[in-house]
Coordinates of C-alpha atoms and ligand atoms in Angstrom, one line a residue:
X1 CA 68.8 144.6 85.2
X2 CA 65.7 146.9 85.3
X3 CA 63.7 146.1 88.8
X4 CA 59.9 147.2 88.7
X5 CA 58.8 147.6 92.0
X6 CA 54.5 147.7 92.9
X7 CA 53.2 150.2 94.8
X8 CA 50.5 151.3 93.3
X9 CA 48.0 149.0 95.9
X10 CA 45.3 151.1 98.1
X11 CA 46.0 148.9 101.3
X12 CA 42.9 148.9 102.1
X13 CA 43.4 146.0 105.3
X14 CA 46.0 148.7 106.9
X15 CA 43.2 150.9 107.5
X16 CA 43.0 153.8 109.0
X17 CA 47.0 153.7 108.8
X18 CA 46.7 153.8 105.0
X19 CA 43.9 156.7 104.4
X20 CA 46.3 159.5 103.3
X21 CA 49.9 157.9 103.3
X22 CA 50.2 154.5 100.6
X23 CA 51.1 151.5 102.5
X24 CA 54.2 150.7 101.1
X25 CA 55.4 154.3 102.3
X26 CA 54.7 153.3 105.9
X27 CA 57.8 153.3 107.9
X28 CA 59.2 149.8 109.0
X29 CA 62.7 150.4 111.1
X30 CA 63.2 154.5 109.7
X31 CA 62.7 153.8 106.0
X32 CA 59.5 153.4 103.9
X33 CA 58.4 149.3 103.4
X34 CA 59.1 150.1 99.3
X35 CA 62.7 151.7 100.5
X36 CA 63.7 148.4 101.6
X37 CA 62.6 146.6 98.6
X38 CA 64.3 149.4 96.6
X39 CA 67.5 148.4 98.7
X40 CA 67.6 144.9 98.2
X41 CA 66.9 145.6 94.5
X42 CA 70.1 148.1 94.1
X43 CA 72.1 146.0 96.1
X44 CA 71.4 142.9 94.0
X45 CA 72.7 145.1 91.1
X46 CA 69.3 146.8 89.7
X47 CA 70.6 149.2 87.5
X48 CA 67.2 150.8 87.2
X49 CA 64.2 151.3 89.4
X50 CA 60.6 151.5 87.6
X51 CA 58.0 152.0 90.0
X52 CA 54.5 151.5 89.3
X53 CA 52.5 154.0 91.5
X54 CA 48.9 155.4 91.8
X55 CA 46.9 155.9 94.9
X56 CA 49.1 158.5 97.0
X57 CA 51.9 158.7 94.9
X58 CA 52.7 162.1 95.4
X59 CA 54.8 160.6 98.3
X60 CA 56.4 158.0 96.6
X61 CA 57.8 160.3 94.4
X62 CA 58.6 162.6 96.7
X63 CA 61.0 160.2 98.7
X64 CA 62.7 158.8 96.1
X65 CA 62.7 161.5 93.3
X66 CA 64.6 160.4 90.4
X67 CA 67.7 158.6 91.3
X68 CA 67.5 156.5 94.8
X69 CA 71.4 155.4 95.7
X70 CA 72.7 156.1 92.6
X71 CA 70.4 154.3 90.4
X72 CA 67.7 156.2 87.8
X73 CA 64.1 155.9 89.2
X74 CA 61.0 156.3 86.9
X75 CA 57.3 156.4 87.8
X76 CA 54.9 154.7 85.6
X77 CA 51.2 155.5 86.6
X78 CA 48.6 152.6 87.2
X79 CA 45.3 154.2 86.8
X80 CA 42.8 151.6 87.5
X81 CA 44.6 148.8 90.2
X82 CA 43.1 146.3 87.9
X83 CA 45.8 143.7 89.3
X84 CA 49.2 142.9 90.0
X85 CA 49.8 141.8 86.4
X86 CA 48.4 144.8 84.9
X87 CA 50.5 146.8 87.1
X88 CA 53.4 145.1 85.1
X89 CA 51.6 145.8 81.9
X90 CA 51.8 149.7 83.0
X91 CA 55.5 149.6 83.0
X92 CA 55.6 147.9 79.9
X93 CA 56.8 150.5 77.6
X94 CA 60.0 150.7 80.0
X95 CA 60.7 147.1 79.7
X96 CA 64.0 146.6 77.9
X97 CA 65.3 143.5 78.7
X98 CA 64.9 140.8 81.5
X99 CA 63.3 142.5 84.6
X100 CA 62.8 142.0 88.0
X101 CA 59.5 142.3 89.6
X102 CA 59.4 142.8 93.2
X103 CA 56.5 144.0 95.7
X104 CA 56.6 147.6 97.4
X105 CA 54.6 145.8 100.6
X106 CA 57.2 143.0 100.7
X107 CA 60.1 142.9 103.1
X108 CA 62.3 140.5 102.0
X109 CA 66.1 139.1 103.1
X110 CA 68.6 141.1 101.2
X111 CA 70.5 138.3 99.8
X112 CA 67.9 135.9 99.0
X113 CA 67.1 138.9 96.3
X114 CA 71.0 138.7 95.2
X115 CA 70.7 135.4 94.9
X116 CA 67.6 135.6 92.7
X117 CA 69.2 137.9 90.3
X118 CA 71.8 135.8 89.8
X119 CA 69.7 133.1 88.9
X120 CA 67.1 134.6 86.2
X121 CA 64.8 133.5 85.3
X122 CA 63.6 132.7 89.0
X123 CA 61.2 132.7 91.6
X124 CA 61.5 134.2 95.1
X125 CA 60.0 131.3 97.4
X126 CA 60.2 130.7 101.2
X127 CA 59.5 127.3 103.4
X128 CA 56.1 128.0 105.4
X129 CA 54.7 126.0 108.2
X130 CA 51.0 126.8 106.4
X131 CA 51.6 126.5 102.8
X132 CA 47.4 125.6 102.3
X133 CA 47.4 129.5 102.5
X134 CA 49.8 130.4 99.9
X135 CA 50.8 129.8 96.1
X136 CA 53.0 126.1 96.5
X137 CA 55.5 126.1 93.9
X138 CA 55.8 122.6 92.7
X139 CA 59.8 121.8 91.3
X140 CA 60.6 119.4 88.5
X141 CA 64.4 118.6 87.6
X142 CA 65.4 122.0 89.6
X143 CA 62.5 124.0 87.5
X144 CA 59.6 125.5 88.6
X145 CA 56.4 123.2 87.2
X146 CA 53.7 124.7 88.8
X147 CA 52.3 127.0 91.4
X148 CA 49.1 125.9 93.0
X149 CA 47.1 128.9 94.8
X150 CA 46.1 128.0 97.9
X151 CA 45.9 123.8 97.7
X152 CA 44.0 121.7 100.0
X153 CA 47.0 118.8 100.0
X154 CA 50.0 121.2 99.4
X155 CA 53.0 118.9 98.0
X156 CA 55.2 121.0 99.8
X157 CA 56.0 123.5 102.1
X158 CA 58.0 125.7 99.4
X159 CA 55.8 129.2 98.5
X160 CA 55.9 132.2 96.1
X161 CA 57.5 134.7 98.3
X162 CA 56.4 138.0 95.4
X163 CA 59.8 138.7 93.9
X164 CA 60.9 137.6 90.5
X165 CA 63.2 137.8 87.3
X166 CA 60.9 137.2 84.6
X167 CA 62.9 136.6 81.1
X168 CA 63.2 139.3 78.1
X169 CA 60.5 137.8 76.6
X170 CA 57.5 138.1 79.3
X171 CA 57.2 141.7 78.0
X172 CA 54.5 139.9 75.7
X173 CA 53.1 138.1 78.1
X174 CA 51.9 140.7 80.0
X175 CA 48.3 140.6 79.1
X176 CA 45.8 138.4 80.7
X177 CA 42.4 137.9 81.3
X178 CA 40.7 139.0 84.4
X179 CA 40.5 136.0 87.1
X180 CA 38.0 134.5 89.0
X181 CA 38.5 137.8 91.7
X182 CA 38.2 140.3 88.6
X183 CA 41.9 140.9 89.2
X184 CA 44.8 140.7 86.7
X185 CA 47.3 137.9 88.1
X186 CA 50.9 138.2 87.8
X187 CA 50.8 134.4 88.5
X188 CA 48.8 134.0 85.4
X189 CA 51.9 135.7 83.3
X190 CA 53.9 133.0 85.6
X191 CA 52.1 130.1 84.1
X192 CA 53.1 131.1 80.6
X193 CA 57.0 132.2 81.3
X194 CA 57.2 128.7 83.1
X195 CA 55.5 126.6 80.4
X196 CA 58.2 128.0 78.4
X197 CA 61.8 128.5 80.1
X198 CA 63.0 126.8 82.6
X199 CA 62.8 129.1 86.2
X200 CA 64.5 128.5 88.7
X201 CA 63.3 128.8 92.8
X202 CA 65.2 130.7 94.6
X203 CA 64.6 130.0 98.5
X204 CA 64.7 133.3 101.0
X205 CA 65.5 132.7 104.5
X206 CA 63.1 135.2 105.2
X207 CA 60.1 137.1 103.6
X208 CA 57.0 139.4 104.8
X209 CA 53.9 140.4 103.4
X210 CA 52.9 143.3 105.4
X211 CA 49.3 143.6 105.0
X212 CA 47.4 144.3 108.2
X213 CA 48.4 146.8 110.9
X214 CA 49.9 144.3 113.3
X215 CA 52.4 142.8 110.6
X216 CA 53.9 146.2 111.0
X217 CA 55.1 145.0 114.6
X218 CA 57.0 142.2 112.8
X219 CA 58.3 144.2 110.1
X220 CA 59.3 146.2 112.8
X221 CA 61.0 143.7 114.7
X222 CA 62.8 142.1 111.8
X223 CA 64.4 145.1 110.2
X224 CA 65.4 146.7 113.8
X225 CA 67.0 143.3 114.6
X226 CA 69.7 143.8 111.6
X227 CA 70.5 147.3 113.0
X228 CA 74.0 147.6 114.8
X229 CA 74.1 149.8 117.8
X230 CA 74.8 154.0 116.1
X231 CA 74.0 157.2 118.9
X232 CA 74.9 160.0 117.0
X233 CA 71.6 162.2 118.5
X234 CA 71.9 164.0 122.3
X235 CA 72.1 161.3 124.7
X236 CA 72.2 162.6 128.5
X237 CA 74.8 161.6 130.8
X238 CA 72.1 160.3 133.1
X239 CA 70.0 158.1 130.6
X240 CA 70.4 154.8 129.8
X241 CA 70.4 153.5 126.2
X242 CA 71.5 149.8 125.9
X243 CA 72.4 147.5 123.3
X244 CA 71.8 148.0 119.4
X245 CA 69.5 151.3 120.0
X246 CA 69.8 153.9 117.1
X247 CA 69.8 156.9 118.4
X248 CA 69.7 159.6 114.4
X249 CA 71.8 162.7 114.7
X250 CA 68.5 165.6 116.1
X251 CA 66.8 162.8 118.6
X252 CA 67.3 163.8 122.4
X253 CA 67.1 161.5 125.0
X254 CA 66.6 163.2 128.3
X255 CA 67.9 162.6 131.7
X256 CA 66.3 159.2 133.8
X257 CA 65.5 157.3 130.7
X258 CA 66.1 154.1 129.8
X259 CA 66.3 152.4 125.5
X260 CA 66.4 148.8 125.9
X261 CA 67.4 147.8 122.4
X262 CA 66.8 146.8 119.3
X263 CA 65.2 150.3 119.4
X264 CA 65.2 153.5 116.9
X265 CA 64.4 156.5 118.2
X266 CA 64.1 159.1 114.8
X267 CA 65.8 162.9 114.3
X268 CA 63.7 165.6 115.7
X269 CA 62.3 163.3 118.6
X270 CA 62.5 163.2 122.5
X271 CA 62.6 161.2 124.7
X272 CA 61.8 161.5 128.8
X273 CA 62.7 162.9 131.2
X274 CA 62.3 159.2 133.3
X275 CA 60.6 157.6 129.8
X276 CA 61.1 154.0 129.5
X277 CA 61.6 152.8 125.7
X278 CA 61.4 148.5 125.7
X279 CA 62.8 146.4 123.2
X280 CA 61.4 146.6 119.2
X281 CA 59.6 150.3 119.1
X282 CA 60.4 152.6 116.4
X283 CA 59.9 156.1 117.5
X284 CA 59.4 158.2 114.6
X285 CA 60.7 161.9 113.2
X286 CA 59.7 164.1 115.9
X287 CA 57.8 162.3 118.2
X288 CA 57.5 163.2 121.7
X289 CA 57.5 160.3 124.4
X290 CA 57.4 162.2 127.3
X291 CA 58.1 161.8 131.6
X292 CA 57.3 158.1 133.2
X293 CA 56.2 157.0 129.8
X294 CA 56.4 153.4 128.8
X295 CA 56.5 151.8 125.2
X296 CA 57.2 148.7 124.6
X297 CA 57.3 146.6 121.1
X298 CA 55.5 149.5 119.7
X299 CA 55.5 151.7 116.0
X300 CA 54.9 155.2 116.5
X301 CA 55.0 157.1 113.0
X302 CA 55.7 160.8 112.9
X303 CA 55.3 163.9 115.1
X304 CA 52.9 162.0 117.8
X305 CA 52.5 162.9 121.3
X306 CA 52.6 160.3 124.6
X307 CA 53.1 163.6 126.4
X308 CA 53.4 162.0 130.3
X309 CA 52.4 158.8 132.3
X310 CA 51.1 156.5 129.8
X311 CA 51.7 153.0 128.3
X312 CA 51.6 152.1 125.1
X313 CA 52.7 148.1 124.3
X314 CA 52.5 146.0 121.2
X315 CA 50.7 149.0 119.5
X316 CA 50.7 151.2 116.1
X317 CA 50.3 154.6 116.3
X318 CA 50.2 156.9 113.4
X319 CA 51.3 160.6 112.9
X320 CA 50.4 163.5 114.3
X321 CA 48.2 161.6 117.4
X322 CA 48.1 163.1 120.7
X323 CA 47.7 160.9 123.8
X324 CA 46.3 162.4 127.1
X325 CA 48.0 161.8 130.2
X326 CA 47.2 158.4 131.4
X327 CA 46.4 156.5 128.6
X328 CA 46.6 153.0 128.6
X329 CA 46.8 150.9 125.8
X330 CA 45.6 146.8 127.3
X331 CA 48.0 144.2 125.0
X332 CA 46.8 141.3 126.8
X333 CA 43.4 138.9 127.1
X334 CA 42.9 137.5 130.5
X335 CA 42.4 134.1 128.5
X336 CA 45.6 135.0 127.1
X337 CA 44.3 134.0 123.7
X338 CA 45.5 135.6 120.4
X339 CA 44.1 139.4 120.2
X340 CA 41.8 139.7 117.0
X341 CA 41.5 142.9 115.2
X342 CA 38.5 144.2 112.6
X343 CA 39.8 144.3 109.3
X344 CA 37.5 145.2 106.0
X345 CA 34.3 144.6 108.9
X346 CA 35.7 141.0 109.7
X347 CA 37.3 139.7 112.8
X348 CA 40.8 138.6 112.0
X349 CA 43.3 137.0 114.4
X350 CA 46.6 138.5 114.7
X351 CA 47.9 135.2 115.5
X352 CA 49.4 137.0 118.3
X353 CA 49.3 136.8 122.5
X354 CA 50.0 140.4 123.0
X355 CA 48.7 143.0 120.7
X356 CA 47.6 146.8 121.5
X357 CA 45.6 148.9 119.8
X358 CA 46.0 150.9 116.6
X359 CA 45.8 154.6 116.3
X360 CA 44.9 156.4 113.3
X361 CA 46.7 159.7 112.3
X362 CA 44.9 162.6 113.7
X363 CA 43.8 160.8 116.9
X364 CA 43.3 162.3 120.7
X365 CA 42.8 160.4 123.6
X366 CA 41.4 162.1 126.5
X367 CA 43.2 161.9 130.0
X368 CA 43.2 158.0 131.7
X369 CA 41.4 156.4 128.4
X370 CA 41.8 152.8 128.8
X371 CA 42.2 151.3 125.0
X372 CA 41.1 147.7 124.9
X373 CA 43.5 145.2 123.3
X374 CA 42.8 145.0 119.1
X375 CA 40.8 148.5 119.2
X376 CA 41.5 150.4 116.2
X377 CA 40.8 154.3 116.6
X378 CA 40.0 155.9 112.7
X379 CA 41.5 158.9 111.9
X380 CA 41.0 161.7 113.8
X381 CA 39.2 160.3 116.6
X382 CA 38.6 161.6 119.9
X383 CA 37.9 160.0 123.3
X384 CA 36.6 161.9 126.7
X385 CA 38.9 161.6 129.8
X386 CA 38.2 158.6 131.7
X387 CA 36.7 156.6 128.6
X388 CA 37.7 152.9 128.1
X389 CA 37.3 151.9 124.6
X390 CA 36.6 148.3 123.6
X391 CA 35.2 148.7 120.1
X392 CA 36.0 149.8 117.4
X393 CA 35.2 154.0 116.7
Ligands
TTP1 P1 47.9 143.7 97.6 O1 48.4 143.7 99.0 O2 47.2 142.5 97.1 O3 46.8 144.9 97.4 P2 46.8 146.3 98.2 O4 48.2 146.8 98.4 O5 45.9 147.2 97.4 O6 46.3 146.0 99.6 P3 44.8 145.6 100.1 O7 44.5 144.2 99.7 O8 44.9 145.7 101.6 O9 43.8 146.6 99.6 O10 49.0 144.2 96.5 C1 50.3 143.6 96.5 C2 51.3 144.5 95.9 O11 50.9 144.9 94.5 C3 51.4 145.8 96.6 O12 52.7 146.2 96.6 C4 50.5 146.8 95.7 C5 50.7 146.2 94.4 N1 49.5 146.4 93.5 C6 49.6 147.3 92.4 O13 50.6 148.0 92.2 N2 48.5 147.4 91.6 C7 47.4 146.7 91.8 O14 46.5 146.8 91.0 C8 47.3 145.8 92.9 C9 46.1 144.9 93.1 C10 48.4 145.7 93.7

C-alpha cells in the first residue's frame, strides 16, 4: 500500500524552533517527527512512501532521499498549504490504489498503524479525556458514521487520531471546497468516503500531535521510553550512565558524569567532565554539555553549547545556541501553577507544572542569565551577563 505522508505544514506555533528547519524534521528521540511516521508506515507494510513537502523541504529530501528502509520515496510539491486535503490532492497523480494517509507532525504507536492497515478502509482514533477539543468519531454497527469537530456534548470519548486508509476510490474525492477557516479539510474527503464504504475505527493506545514547543518534551519522553539500553560511544571508566541511556557510536562521556536514563546522548557530542544528564533529555549531534552542568527532561537539538555550570530543566533548545556560564533556566512557578507560553501573540498553557524556556537556534546567553519559566528567546538572540529574562525577546 502507497502511504502519503504530510509535511508540507509551516509550523508556525513551534516558533522560533521552526523558522529555518520544517517541524516535522525536528528531532524527537534521534530521528526526525516525519521519520517516525515513515517507520510506522514501512513497518505496517507501505510499500511506497509519497511525501507531500513545501516549506523547507530541501531537508526533507535530504534525509530521506529516495528510498528510506528499503521502500521507494517520492516528493510531490504543495505549493500553496491551502489545507490538509489539498495536500492529498497534490499527490494525486501518484495515487494508484488504496492509500494511507498519515501526518509528518504525528507520533503515533507503531502497531495501532499495523493494525489500521490491516483494516482499510479505517480510521486512526484514540480515547481522550477532553474529546470537546477534537473531531469525535461517532460508530454505527462497527462503522464510522460521523465525525463531529470539536462538539459541545461529545457522545464519546473516541477521536480522529490523523492516520488513515482511505479506499481506491477517494482519489476522486479529493477536491473540496474551502471551509469555514479558508482551509481544504481532509475530514471533508472523510465525510464522502464514509457516506459510501463502510470504515472501520481503529483505536491507538497512543498518539501525539506535536504542535507547540513543549509537546516536543512529550514526544521526547515517549519515544526515549521505548528505547532499550545501547553504549556503543566512549564511556569513561569513571562516569556513570544508568539504565536505558543510548549512548551512539562518536558521543564521549567524560570522567565524573552521571546519565540517568531514559536518555540519548547523539554521535559527535560530549558530555562533562562532572555533567549531570537527568532522566528524558535528548542531547543532539555534537552538542557540548560541559563541567557541573545539569539538564534535566530537556531537548537540545544540534551542535549547542552549555559550556560549564549551568542548568537547563524541562527546556528546548535549538541548534547551534551557546549558553554562558551560569545560566539558569527557572522550570517552576512559586504558585506551582501550569507554566504558559506565547504562541502566535497568545498566552497558551502548557498544561504543565514544570516547563523551561525555549531557545531559538542561533541564541547566546550572557554569563549568570536567569531565564524565566515559559520565555521563549527568537533566533539569534542575545542577553548581557547578569540579565534575567521574563518576557518574551
Ligand atoms: P497543521 O499542524 O495543522 O499545520 P502546520 O504544520 O502548518 O502548523 P501550524 O498550525 O503551527 O502553522 O498541519 C497538520 C499536518 O498537515 C502537518 O503534518 C503539516 C501538514 N499540512 C500540509 O502538508 N499542507 C497543508 O496545507 C497543511 C495546512 C498542513
Amino acid at each position: 500500500m502507497q502511504a502519503i505522508l504530510l509535511a508540507a505544514g509551516r509550523g508556525t506555533r513551534m516558533r522560533p524552533l521552526s523558522n529555518e528547519v520544517p517541524k516535522p524534521m525536528l528531532t524527537v528521540a534521534g530521528r526526525p517527527i516525519v521519520g517516525h511516521t515513515a517507520a510506522a508506515a514501512v513497518e505496517a507494510g507501505a510499500d511506497e512512501l509519497v511525501m507531500v513537502v513545501g516549506y523547507g523541504q530541501e531537508t526533507v529530501r535530504e534525509h530521506f532521499g529516495s528510498s528510506y528502509r528499503g521502500v521507494p520515496v517520492s516528493y510531490v510539491e504543495q505549493d500553496e498549504q491551502q489545507g490538509t486535503a489539498d495536500a492529498v490532492r497534490a499527490a494525486k497523480e501518484h495515487i494508484d490504489g488504496a492509500f494511507a494517509v498519515l501526518y509528518g507532525d504525528n507520533l503515533y504507536d507503531p502497531a495501532g498503524i499495523d493494525a489500521l492497515f490491516d483494516a482499510a478502509p479505517s480510521i486512526a482514533s484514540v480515547r481522550v479525556p477532553n474529546p470537546s477539543n477534537y473531531g469525535v468519531l461517532n460508530v454505527s454497527d462497527g462503522a464510522v458514521a460521523e465525525i463531529v469537530e470539536k462538539p459541545d456534548a461529545p457522545q464519546n470519548d473516541l477521536v480522529n487520531a490523523g492516520a488513515y486508509v482511505f479506499p481506491a476510490e477517494a482519489r476522486d474525492m479529493l477536491d473540496v471546497p474551502l471551509s469555514e477557516r479558508g482551509e481544504r479539510e481532509l475530514t471533508d474527503v472523510l465525510d464522502r468516503v464514509i457516506d459510501r464504504f463502510n470504515v472501520s475505527p481503529v483505536t491507538l493506545d497512543r498518539w501525539m500531535d506535536v504542535g507547540r514547543p513543549w509537546e516536543l518534551l512529550e514526544a521526547n519522553e515517549w519515544k526515549l521510553g521505548t528505547f532499550d539500553r545501547r553504549v556503543d560511544g566512549d564511556v569513561s571508566d569513571d562516569a556513570t550512565v544508568q539504565g536505558d541511556v543510548v549512548v551512539e557510536e562518536g558521543a564521549t562521556v567524560r570522567d565524573g558524569s552521571v546519565v540517568e536514563g531514559p536518555a540519548y546522548i547523539s554521535a559527535g557530542a560530549t558530555v562533562g567532565p562532572n555533567a549531570y544528564v537527568r532522566g528524558c533529555t535528548f542531547v543532539g549531534p555534537d552538542v557540548h554539555v560541559g563541567h557541573a552542568v545539569e539538564i534535566k527532561n530537556s531537548v537540545l537539538l544540534a551542535e549547542t553549547s552549555v559550556g560549564h555550570l549551568s542548568y537547563v530543566g524541562d527546556s528546548v533548545v535549538g541548534r547551534r545556541v551557546n549558553l554562558g556560564a551560569g545560566t539558569n533556566v527557572a522550570n517552576l512557578r512559586h504558585d506551582g501553577e501550569a507554566v504558559s507560553v506565547t504562541v502566535k501573540g497568545e498566552r497558551v498553557s502548557t498544561g504543565r507544572r514544570k516547563f523551561g524556556a525555549v531557545v531559538g537556534d542561533d541564541a547566546k546567553t550572557g554569563i549568570n542569565t536567569a531565564l524565566n519559566a515559559g520565555v521563549k528567546l527568537s533566533e539569534g538572540a542575545r542577553t548581557m551577563p547578569g540579565e534575567t529574562v521574563s518576557t518574551d525577546r
